[in-house]
Coordinates of N, CA, C and O in Angstrom, one line a residue:
M1 N 0.8 -1.2 0.0 CA 0.0 0.0 0.0 C 0.9 1.2 0.0 O 1.9 1.3 0.7
T2 N 0.6 2.2 -0.8 CA 1.4 3.4 -0.9 C 1.0 4.4 0.2 O -0.1 4.4 0.7
E3 N 2.0 5.2 0.6 CA 1.8 6.2 1.7 C 0.9 7.3 1.1 O 1.0 7.6 -0.1
P4 N 0.0 7.9 1.9 CA -0.8 9.0 1.4 C 0.0 10.2 1.1 O 1.0 10.5 1.8
A5 N -0.4 10.9 0.1 CA 0.4 12.2 -0.3 C 0.0 13.3 0.7 O 0.8 14.2 0.9
Y6 N -1.2 13.2 1.2 CA -1.7 14.3 2.1 C -2.3 13.7 3.4 O -2.8 12.5 3.4
E7 N -2.2 14.5 4.5 CA -2.9 14.1 5.7 C -3.7 15.3 6.1 O -3.5 16.4 5.6
L8 N -4.7 15.1 7.0 CA -5.7 16.1 7.4 C -5.2 16.8 8.7 O -5.0 16.2 9.7
A9 N -5.0 18.1 8.6 CA -4.7 19.0 9.8 C -6.0 19.6 10.3 O -6.9 19.9 9.5
Q10 N -6.1 19.7 11.6 CA -7.3 20.3 12.2 C -6.8 21.2 13.3 O -5.9 20.9 14.0
V11 N -7.5 22.3 13.4 CA -7.3 23.2 14.6 C -8.7 23.5 15.2 O -9.6 23.7 14.4
N12 N -8.7 23.6 16.5 CA -9.9 23.8 17.2 C -9.5 24.8 18.3 O -8.7 24.5 19.2
L13 N -10.1 26.0 18.3 CA -9.9 27.0 19.3 C -11.0 27.1 20.3 O -12.2 26.9 19.9
G14 N -10.7 27.4 21.5 CA -11.8 27.6 22.5 C -11.5 28.8 23.4 O -10.4 29.0 23.8
R15 N -12.5 29.6 23.6 CA -12.4 30.8 24.5 C -12.9 30.4 25.9 O -14.1 30.1 26.0
L16 N -12.0 30.3 26.8 CA -12.3 29.8 28.2 C -13.3 30.8 28.9 O -13.2 32.0 28.7
K17 N -14.1 30.2 29.7 CA -15.0 30.9 30.5 C -14.4 31.3 31.9 O -14.9 32.2 32.5
A18 N -13.3 30.6 32.2 CA -12.6 30.9 33.5 C -11.2 30.4 33.3 O -10.9 29.7 32.4
P19 N -10.3 30.8 34.3 CA -8.9 30.3 34.2 C -8.9 28.8 34.3 O -9.7 28.1 34.9
L20 N -7.8 28.2 33.7 CA -7.7 26.8 33.7 C -7.6 26.2 35.1 O -8.0 25.0 35.3
D21 N -7.0 26.9 36.0 CA -6.9 26.4 37.4 C -8.1 26.7 38.3 O -8.1 26.5 39.5
S22 N -9.2 27.1 37.7 CA -10.4 27.5 38.4 C -11.2 26.2 38.7 O -11.2 25.2 37.9
P23 N -12.1 26.2 39.7 CA -13.0 25.1 40.0 C -13.9 24.8 38.8 O -14.3 23.7 38.5
Q24 N -14.3 25.8 38.1 CA -15.2 25.7 37.0 C -14.7 24.8 35.9 O -15.4 24.1 35.2
L25 N -13.4 24.9 35.7 CA -12.7 24.1 34.6 C -12.0 22.8 35.1 O -11.4 22.1 34.3
K26 N -12.2 22.5 36.4 CA -11.5 21.3 36.9 C -11.9 20.0 36.1 O -11.0 19.3 35.8
D27 N -13.1 19.8 35.8 CA -13.5 18.6 35.1 C -12.8 18.5 33.7 O -12.4 17.5 33.2
F28 N -12.8 19.7 33.1 CA -12.2 19.8 31.7 C -10.7 19.4 31.8 O -10.2 18.6 31.1
V29 N -10.0 20.1 32.7 CA -8.6 19.9 32.9 C -8.3 18.5 33.3 O -7.3 17.8 32.8
D30 N -9.1 17.9 34.2 CA -8.9 16.5 34.6 C -9.0 15.5 33.5 O -8.4 14.4 33.5
Q31 N -9.7 15.8 32.4 CA -9.9 14.9 31.3 C -8.9 15.1 30.2 O -8.9 14.3 29.2
L32 N -8.1 16.2 30.2 CA -7.2 16.4 29.1 C -6.2 15.2 28.9 O -6.1 14.8 27.7
D33 N -5.6 14.7 29.9 CA -4.6 13.7 29.7 C -5.3 12.4 29.2 O -4.8 11.8 28.2
P34 N -6.4 11.9 29.8 CA -7.1 10.8 29.2 C -7.6 10.9 27.8 O -7.5 10.0 26.9
V35 N -8.1 12.1 27.5 CA -8.6 12.4 26.1 C -7.4 12.4 25.1 O -7.5 11.9 24.0
N36 N -6.4 13.0 25.5 CA -5.2 13.1 24.6 C -4.6 11.6 24.4 O -4.2 11.3 23.3
A37 N -4.6 10.8 25.5 CA -4.2 9.4 25.3 C -5.1 8.7 24.4 O -4.6 7.9 23.6
D38 N -6.4 8.9 24.5 CA -7.3 8.3 23.5 C -7.0 8.7 22.1 O -7.0 7.9 21.2
A39 N -6.7 10.0 21.9 CA -6.4 10.5 20.5 C -5.1 9.8 20.0 O -5.0 9.3 18.9
D40 N -4.1 9.8 20.9 CA -2.8 9.2 20.5 C -2.9 7.7 20.1 O -2.2 7.3 19.2
G41 N -3.9 7.0 20.7 CA -4.1 5.6 20.3 C -5.2 5.4 19.3 O -5.4 4.2 18.9
A42 N -5.8 6.4 18.8 CA -6.9 6.3 17.8 C -6.4 5.9 16.4 O -5.3 6.3 16.0
E43 N -7.2 5.1 15.8 CA -6.9 4.7 14.4 C -6.9 5.9 13.5 O -7.8 6.8 13.6
G44 N -5.8 6.1 12.8 CA -5.7 7.2 11.9 C -5.1 8.5 12.5 O -4.8 9.5 11.8
F45 N -4.8 8.4 13.8 CA -4.1 9.6 14.4 C -2.7 9.6 13.9 O -2.0 8.6 13.8
V46 N -2.2 10.9 13.7 CA -0.8 11.0 13.2 C 0.0 11.8 14.2 O 1.1 11.4 14.6
W47 N -0.5 13.0 14.6 CA 0.3 13.9 15.4 C -0.6 14.9 16.1 O -1.7 15.2 15.6
R48 N -0.2 15.5 17.2 CA -0.9 16.6 17.9 C 0.1 17.6 18.5 O 1.2 17.2 18.9
L49 N -0.3 18.8 18.5 CA 0.5 19.9 19.1 C 0.6 19.7 20.6 O -0.4 19.4 21.3
Q50 N 1.8 19.8 21.2 CA 2.0 19.8 22.6 C 2.8 21.0 23.0 O 3.6 21.5 22.3
G51 N 2.5 21.4 24.2 CA 3.1 22.6 24.8 C 4.4 22.3 25.6 O 4.7 21.2 25.8
E52 N 5.0 23.4 26.0 CA 6.2 23.3 26.8 C 5.9 22.7 28.2 O 6.7 22.0 28.8
A53 N 4.7 23.0 28.8 CA 4.4 22.6 30.1 C 3.9 21.2 30.3 O 3.8 20.7 31.4
G54 N 3.7 20.5 29.2 CA 3.2 19.1 29.4 C 2.6 18.5 28.1 O 3.0 18.9 27.0
D55 N 1.7 17.6 28.3 CA 1.2 16.8 27.2 C 0.2 17.5 26.4 O 0.0 17.1 25.2
D56 N -0.5 18.5 26.9 CA -1.5 19.2 26.1 C -0.9 20.6 25.6 O 0.3 20.8 25.9
A57 N -1.6 21.3 24.9 CA -1.2 22.6 24.3 C -1.8 23.8 25.0 O -1.9 24.9 24.4
T58 N -2.3 23.7 26.2 CA -3.1 24.8 26.8 C -2.2 26.0 27.1 O -2.7 27.1 27.3
D59 N -0.9 25.8 27.0 CA 0.0 26.9 27.3 C 0.6 27.6 26.0 O 1.4 28.5 26.0
V60 N 0.1 27.1 24.8 CA 0.6 27.6 23.6 C -0.3 28.8 23.2 O -1.5 28.7 23.0
P61 N 0.4 30.0 23.0 CA -0.4 31.2 22.7 C -1.0 31.1 21.2 O -0.4 30.6 20.3
V62 N -2.2 31.7 21.1 CA -2.9 31.7 19.8 C -3.6 33.1 19.7 O -4.2 33.5 20.6
F63 N -3.4 33.7 18.6 CA -4.0 35.0 18.3 C -3.7 36.1 19.4 O -4.5 37.0 19.5
G64 N -2.7 35.9 20.2 CA -2.3 36.8 21.2 C -3.4 37.0 22.3 O -3.4 38.0 23.0
D65 N -4.3 36.0 22.4 CA -5.4 36.1 23.4 C -5.2 35.0 24.4 O -5.3 33.8 24.2
S66 N -5.0 35.5 25.7 CA -4.7 34.5 26.8 C -5.9 33.7 27.2 O -5.8 32.7 27.9
W67 N -7.1 34.1 26.7 CA -8.3 33.3 27.0 C -8.6 32.2 26.0 O -9.6 31.5 26.1
L68 N -7.8 32.2 24.9 CA -8.0 31.2 23.8 C -7.1 30.0 24.1 O -5.9 30.3 24.4
I69 N -7.6 28.8 23.9 CA -6.7 27.7 23.9 C -6.8 27.0 22.6 O -7.8 27.1 21.9
I70 N -5.8 26.2 22.2 CA -5.7 25.6 20.9 C -5.5 24.1 21.1 O -4.8 23.6 22.0
N71 N -6.2 23.4 20.2 CA -6.0 22.0 20.0 C -5.7 21.8 18.5 O -6.5 22.3 17.6
M72 N -4.6 21.3 18.1 CA -4.2 21.1 16.7 C -3.7 19.7 16.6 O -2.8 19.3 17.4
S73 N -4.1 19.0 15.5 CA -3.6 17.6 15.3 C -3.7 17.3 13.8 O -4.2 18.1 13.0
V74 N -3.1 16.2 13.5 CA -3.0 15.7 12.1 C -3.6 14.3 12.1 O -3.2 13.5 13.0
W75 N -4.4 14.0 11.1 CA -5.1 12.7 11.0 C -4.9 12.1 9.6 O -4.6 12.9 8.7
R76 N -5.1 10.9 9.5 CA -5.0 10.2 8.2 C -6.0 10.8 7.2 O -5.7 11.1 6.0
D77 N -7.3 11.1 7.7 CA -8.3 11.6 6.8 C -9.5 12.0 7.6 O -9.5 11.9 8.9
T78 N -10.5 12.6 7.0 CA -11.7 13.0 7.7 C -12.4 11.9 8.4 O -13.0 12.1 9.5
D79 N -12.5 10.7 7.9 CA -13.1 9.6 8.5 C -12.5 9.3 9.8 O -13.2 9.0 10.8
A80 N -11.2 9.3 9.9 CA -10.5 9.0 11.1 C -10.7 10.0 12.2 O -11.0 9.7 13.4
L81 N -10.7 11.3 11.8 CA -11.0 12.4 12.7 C -12.4 12.3 13.3 O -12.6 12.3 14.5
K82 N -13.4 12.0 12.4 CA -14.8 11.9 12.9 C -15.0 10.7 13.8 O -15.7 10.8 14.8
A83 N -14.3 9.6 13.5 CA -14.5 8.4 14.3 C -14.0 8.7 15.7 O -14.6 8.3 16.7
Y84 N -12.9 9.4 15.8 CA -12.4 9.8 17.2 C -13.3 10.8 17.9 O -13.6 10.7 19.1
M85 N -13.6 11.8 17.1 CA -14.4 13.0 17.8 C -15.7 12.5 18.4 O -16.1 13.1 19.5
Y86 N -16.4 11.6 17.8 CA -17.7 11.3 18.2 C -17.9 10.0 19.0 O -18.9 9.3 19.0
Q87 N -16.8 9.6 19.7 CA -16.9 8.4 20.5 C -16.2 8.7 21.9 O -15.4 9.6 22.1
G88 N -16.6 7.9 22.9 CA -15.9 7.8 24.2 C -15.8 9.1 24.9 O -16.7 9.9 24.9
R89 N -14.7 9.3 25.6 CA -14.5 10.5 26.4 C -14.6 11.8 25.6 O -15.1 12.8 26.1
H90 N -14.0 11.8 24.4 CA -14.1 13.0 23.6 C -15.5 13.5 23.3 O -15.9 14.6 23.4
R91 N -16.4 12.5 23.0 CA -17.8 12.8 22.8 C -18.4 13.4 24.0 O -19.2 14.3 24.0
E92 N -18.1 12.8 25.2 CA -18.6 13.3 26.5 C -18.1 14.8 26.7 O -18.9 15.6 27.2
M93 N -16.9 15.1 26.4 CA -16.4 16.4 26.5 C -17.1 17.4 25.6 O -17.4 18.5 25.9
L94 N -17.3 17.0 24.3 CA -18.0 17.8 23.4 C -19.4 18.2 23.9 O -19.9 19.3 23.8
A95 N -20.1 17.2 24.5 CA -21.4 17.4 25.1 C -21.4 18.5 26.2 O -22.4 19.2 26.4
R96 N -20.3 18.6 26.9 CA -20.2 19.5 28.0 C -19.4 20.8 27.7 O -19.2 21.7 28.6
R97 N -19.1 21.1 26.4 CA -18.2 22.2 26.1 C -18.7 23.5 26.5 O -18.0 24.4 26.8
R98 N -20.1 23.7 26.5 CA -20.6 25.0 26.9 C -20.4 25.3 28.4 O -20.5 26.5 28.8
E99 N -20.1 24.3 29.2 CA -19.8 24.6 30.6 C -18.4 25.3 30.7 O -18.2 26.0 31.7
W100 N -17.5 25.1 29.8 CA -16.1 25.5 29.9 C -15.8 26.6 28.9 O -14.8 27.4 29.2
F101 N -16.5 26.7 27.8 CA -16.1 27.6 26.7 C -17.2 28.5 26.3 O -18.4 28.1 26.3
E102 N -16.8 29.8 26.0 CA -17.8 30.8 25.5 C -18.3 30.3 24.2 O -17.6 29.7 23.4
R103 N -19.5 30.7 23.9 CA -20.1 30.5 22.6 C -19.6 31.7 21.7 O -19.8 32.8 22.1
V104 N -18.9 31.3 20.6 CA -18.4 32.3 19.8 C -19.0 32.2 18.4 O -19.2 31.1 17.9
Q105 N -19.4 33.3 17.8 CA -20.0 33.3 16.5 C -19.1 33.0 15.3 O -19.5 32.4 14.3
E106 N -17.9 33.5 15.4 CA -16.9 33.3 14.3 C -16.3 31.9 14.3 O -16.3 31.2 15.3
A107 N -15.8 31.5 13.2 CA -15.2 30.1 13.0 C -14.1 30.0 14.0 O -13.2 30.8 14.1
M108 N -14.1 28.8 14.7 CA -13.0 28.5 15.7 C -12.4 27.2 15.3 O -11.5 26.7 16.0
V109 N -12.9 26.5 14.3 CA -12.4 25.2 13.8 C -12.1 25.3 12.3 O -12.9 25.9 11.6
A110 N -10.9 24.8 11.9 CA -10.6 24.7 10.5 C -9.9 23.4 10.2 O -9.1 22.9 11.1
L111 N -10.1 22.9 9.0 CA -9.4 21.8 8.6 C -8.7 22.1 7.2 O -9.2 23.0 6.5
W112 N -7.6 21.4 7.0 CA -6.9 21.6 5.7 C -6.0 20.4 5.5 O -5.6 19.7 6.4
W113 N -5.7 20.2 4.2 CA -4.8 19.1 3.9 C -3.3 19.6 3.9 O -3.0 20.7 3.4
V114 N -2.4 18.7 4.4 CA -1.0 19.0 4.5 C -0.3 17.9 3.8 O -0.7 16.7 3.8
P115 N 0.9 18.2 3.2 CA 1.7 17.1 2.7 C 2.0 16.1 3.8 O 2.3 16.5 4.9
A116 N 2.0 14.8 3.5 CA 2.3 13.8 4.5 C 3.6 14.1 5.1 O 4.6 14.4 4.5
G117 N 3.6 14.0 6.5 CA 4.8 14.3 7.2 C 5.0 15.8 7.7 O 5.8 16.1 8.6
H118 N 4.2 16.7 7.1 CA 4.2 18.1 7.5 C 3.5 18.2 8.9 O 2.5 17.7 9.1
R119 N 4.1 19.0 9.8 CA 3.5 19.3 11.1 C 3.2 20.8 11.1 O 4.1 21.7 11.1
P120 N 1.9 21.2 11.1 CA 1.5 22.6 11.0 C 1.9 23.4 12.2 O 2.1 22.9 13.3
T121 N 2.2 24.7 12.0 CA 2.5 25.6 13.0 C 1.3 26.4 13.5 O 0.2 26.4 12.8
V122 N 1.4 27.0 14.6 CA 0.3 27.8 15.1 C 0.0 29.0 14.1 O -1.2 29.3 13.8
A123 N 1.0 29.6 13.6 CA 0.8 30.6 12.6 C 0.0 30.1 11.4 O -0.9 30.8 10.8
E124 N 0.3 28.9 10.9 CA -0.4 28.3 9.8 C -1.8 28.1 10.2 O -2.8 28.4 9.4
A125 N -2.1 27.6 11.4 CA -3.5 27.4 11.8 C -4.2 28.7 11.9 O -5.4 28.8 11.5
E126 N -3.6 29.7 12.5 CA -4.2 31.0 12.5 C -4.6 31.5 11.1 O -5.7 32.0 10.9
S127 N -3.7 31.4 10.2 CA -4.0 31.8 8.8 C -5.2 31.0 8.2 O -6.1 31.6 7.6
R128 N -5.3 29.7 8.5 CA -6.4 28.9 8.0 C -7.7 29.4 8.6 O -8.8 29.5 7.9
V129 N -7.7 29.6 9.9 CA -9.0 30.1 10.6 C -9.4 31.4 10.1 O -10.6 31.6 9.8
L130 N -8.5 32.3 9.9 CA -8.8 33.7 9.4 C -9.4 33.6 8.0 O -10.3 34.2 7.6
H131 N -8.8 32.7 7.2 CA -9.2 32.5 5.8 C -10.7 31.9 5.8 O -11.5 32.4 5.0
L132 N -10.9 31.0 6.6 CA -12.3 30.4 6.7 C -13.3 31.5 7.2 O -14.4 31.5 6.6
R133 N -12.9 32.3 8.1 CA -13.8 33.3 8.6 C -14.1 34.3 7.5 O -15.2 34.8 7.4
T134 N -13.2 34.6 6.6 CA -13.3 35.6 5.6 C -14.0 35.0 4.3 O -14.9 35.7 3.8
H135 N -13.6 33.8 4.0 CA -14.1 33.3 2.7 C -15.0 32.1 2.8 O -15.5 31.6 1.7
G136 N -15.3 31.6 4.0 CA -16.1 30.4 4.1 C -15.2 29.2 3.6 O -14.0 29.3 3.4
P137 N -15.8 28.0 3.6 CA -15.1 26.8 3.3 C -14.5 26.8 1.8 O -15.3 27.1 0.9
T138 N -13.3 26.6 1.7 CA -12.6 26.4 0.4 C -11.5 25.3 0.6 O -11.3 24.9 1.7
P139 N -10.9 24.9 -0.5 CA -9.8 23.9 -0.3 C -8.7 24.3 0.7 O -8.0 23.5 1.2
Y140 N -8.5 25.6 0.8 CA -7.5 26.2 1.7 C -7.8 26.0 3.2 O -6.9 25.8 4.0
A141 N -9.1 26.1 3.5 CA -9.6 25.9 4.9 C -11.0 25.6 4.9 O -11.8 26.3 4.2
F142 N -11.4 24.5 5.5 CA -12.8 24.0 5.4 C -13.2 23.4 6.7 O -12.5 23.5 7.7
T143 N -14.4 22.9 6.7 CA -15.0 22.2 7.9 C -15.4 20.8 7.6 O -15.4 20.4 6.5
L144 N -15.8 20.0 8.6 CA -16.2 18.7 8.4 C -17.5 18.7 7.6 O -17.8 17.8 6.8
R145 N -18.4 19.7 7.8 CA -19.6 19.8 7.1 C -19.5 20.1 5.7 O -20.2 19.6 4.8
T146 N -18.5 20.9 5.3 CA -18.2 21.3 3.9 C -16.7 21.0 3.7 O -15.8 21.9 3.9
S147 N -16.4 19.8 3.3 CA -15.0 19.4 3.2 C -14.6 19.3 1.7 O -15.5 19.3 0.8
F148 N -13.3 19.2 1.5 CA -12.8 19.1 0.1 C -11.8 17.9 0.1 O -11.1 17.6 1.1
P149 N -11.6 17.3 -1.0 CA -10.7 16.1 -1.1 C -9.3 16.6 -1.1 O -9.0 17.8 -1.5
P150 N -8.3 15.8 -0.8 CA -6.9 16.2 -0.8 C -6.4 16.5 -2.1 O -5.5 17.3 -2.3
Q151 N -7.0 16.0 -3.2 CA -6.6 16.4 -4.5 C -6.7 17.9 -4.8 O -6.0 18.4 -5.6
G152 N -7.6 18.5 -4.1 CA -7.8 20.0 -4.3 C -7.0 20.8 -3.2 O -7.3 21.9 -3.1
A153 N -6.1 20.1 -2.6 CA -5.3 20.8 -1.5 C -4.6 22.1 -2.0 O -4.0 22.1 -3.1
T154 N -4.8 23.1 -1.2 CA -4.1 24.4 -1.6 C -2.8 24.4 -0.9 O -2.6 24.0 0.2
P155 N -1.8 24.8 -1.6 CA -0.4 24.8 -1.1 C -0.3 25.6 0.2 O -1.1 26.5 0.5
L156 N 0.7 25.3 1.0 CA 1.0 26.0 2.2 C 1.4 27.4 1.8 O 1.9 27.7 0.7
L157 N 1.2 28.4 2.8 CA 1.6 29.8 2.5 C 3.1 29.7 2.2 O 3.9 29.0 2.8
G158 N 3.5 30.5 1.2 CA 4.9 30.6 0.8 C 5.2 29.5 -0.3 O 6.3 29.5 -0.8
E159 N 4.2 28.7 -0.6 CA 4.4 27.6 -1.6 C 3.4 27.8 -2.7 O 2.9 26.8 -3.2
V160 N 3.1 29.0 -3.1 CA 2.1 29.3 -4.1 C 2.7 28.9 -5.5 O 3.8 29.3 -5.8
P161 N 2.1 28.0 -6.2 CA 2.6 27.6 -7.5 C 2.8 28.8 -8.4 O 2.1 29.8 -8.4
E162 N 3.8 28.7 -9.3 CA 4.2 29.8 -10.2 C 3.0 30.2 -11.0 O 2.3 29.3 -11.5
G163 N 2.7 31.5 -11.2 CA 1.6 31.9 -12.0 C 0.3 32.2 -11.2 O -0.6 32.7 -11.8
L164 N 0.3 31.8 -9.9 CA -0.8 32.1 -9.1 C -0.4 33.2 -8.1 O 0.5 33.0 -7.3
G165 N -1.2 34.2 -8.1 CA -0.9 35.3 -7.1 C -1.7 35.0 -5.9 O -2.5 34.0 -5.8
C166 N -1.6 35.9 -4.9 CA -2.4 35.7 -3.6 C -3.9 35.7 -3.8 O -4.6 35.0 -3.1
G167 N -4.3 36.4 -4.9 CA -5.8 36.4 -5.1 C -6.3 35.0 -5.5 O -7.5 34.8 -5.4
A168 N -5.5 34.1 -5.9 CA -5.9 32.7 -6.3 C -6.3 31.9 -5.0 O -7.0 30.9 -5.1
L169 N -5.7 32.3 -3.9 CA -6.0 31.5 -2.7 C -7.3 31.9 -2.2 O -8.0 31.3 -1.5

């Protein structure tokens, strides 16, 4: 079997309702390690962002906003991501997310295809989220509800094919 040319990157941002060390977020924080372990062992999981302070990325700055936390990972494909998201502990945490996170109207989740082996940066994720907020789902940044195949993958920033200007993205 040949190795895939692309893998699926995802970023999920959350605006906290309280500090991570508050009693209000205790259940959320207590579940981070088990949920991350579930992801690490999930079929189709490739990689996830981890911070300096430990196994999760709650200390990784995003958009210069100390109330935002980031979850970013890479998966084999959308089916693998969906299978993980909607089962077990992660599903239970999704059901409780309004206890811990503000409801935000703008896009806080984005998906995009990356060349196999590429590990996205926070700056890349921020760019994809901003693009999705401005343009809606496109091959450059999309959602599970409106996804695109990897064959339509848009190059990473700085890797625009010759003859295509920024307006093509």
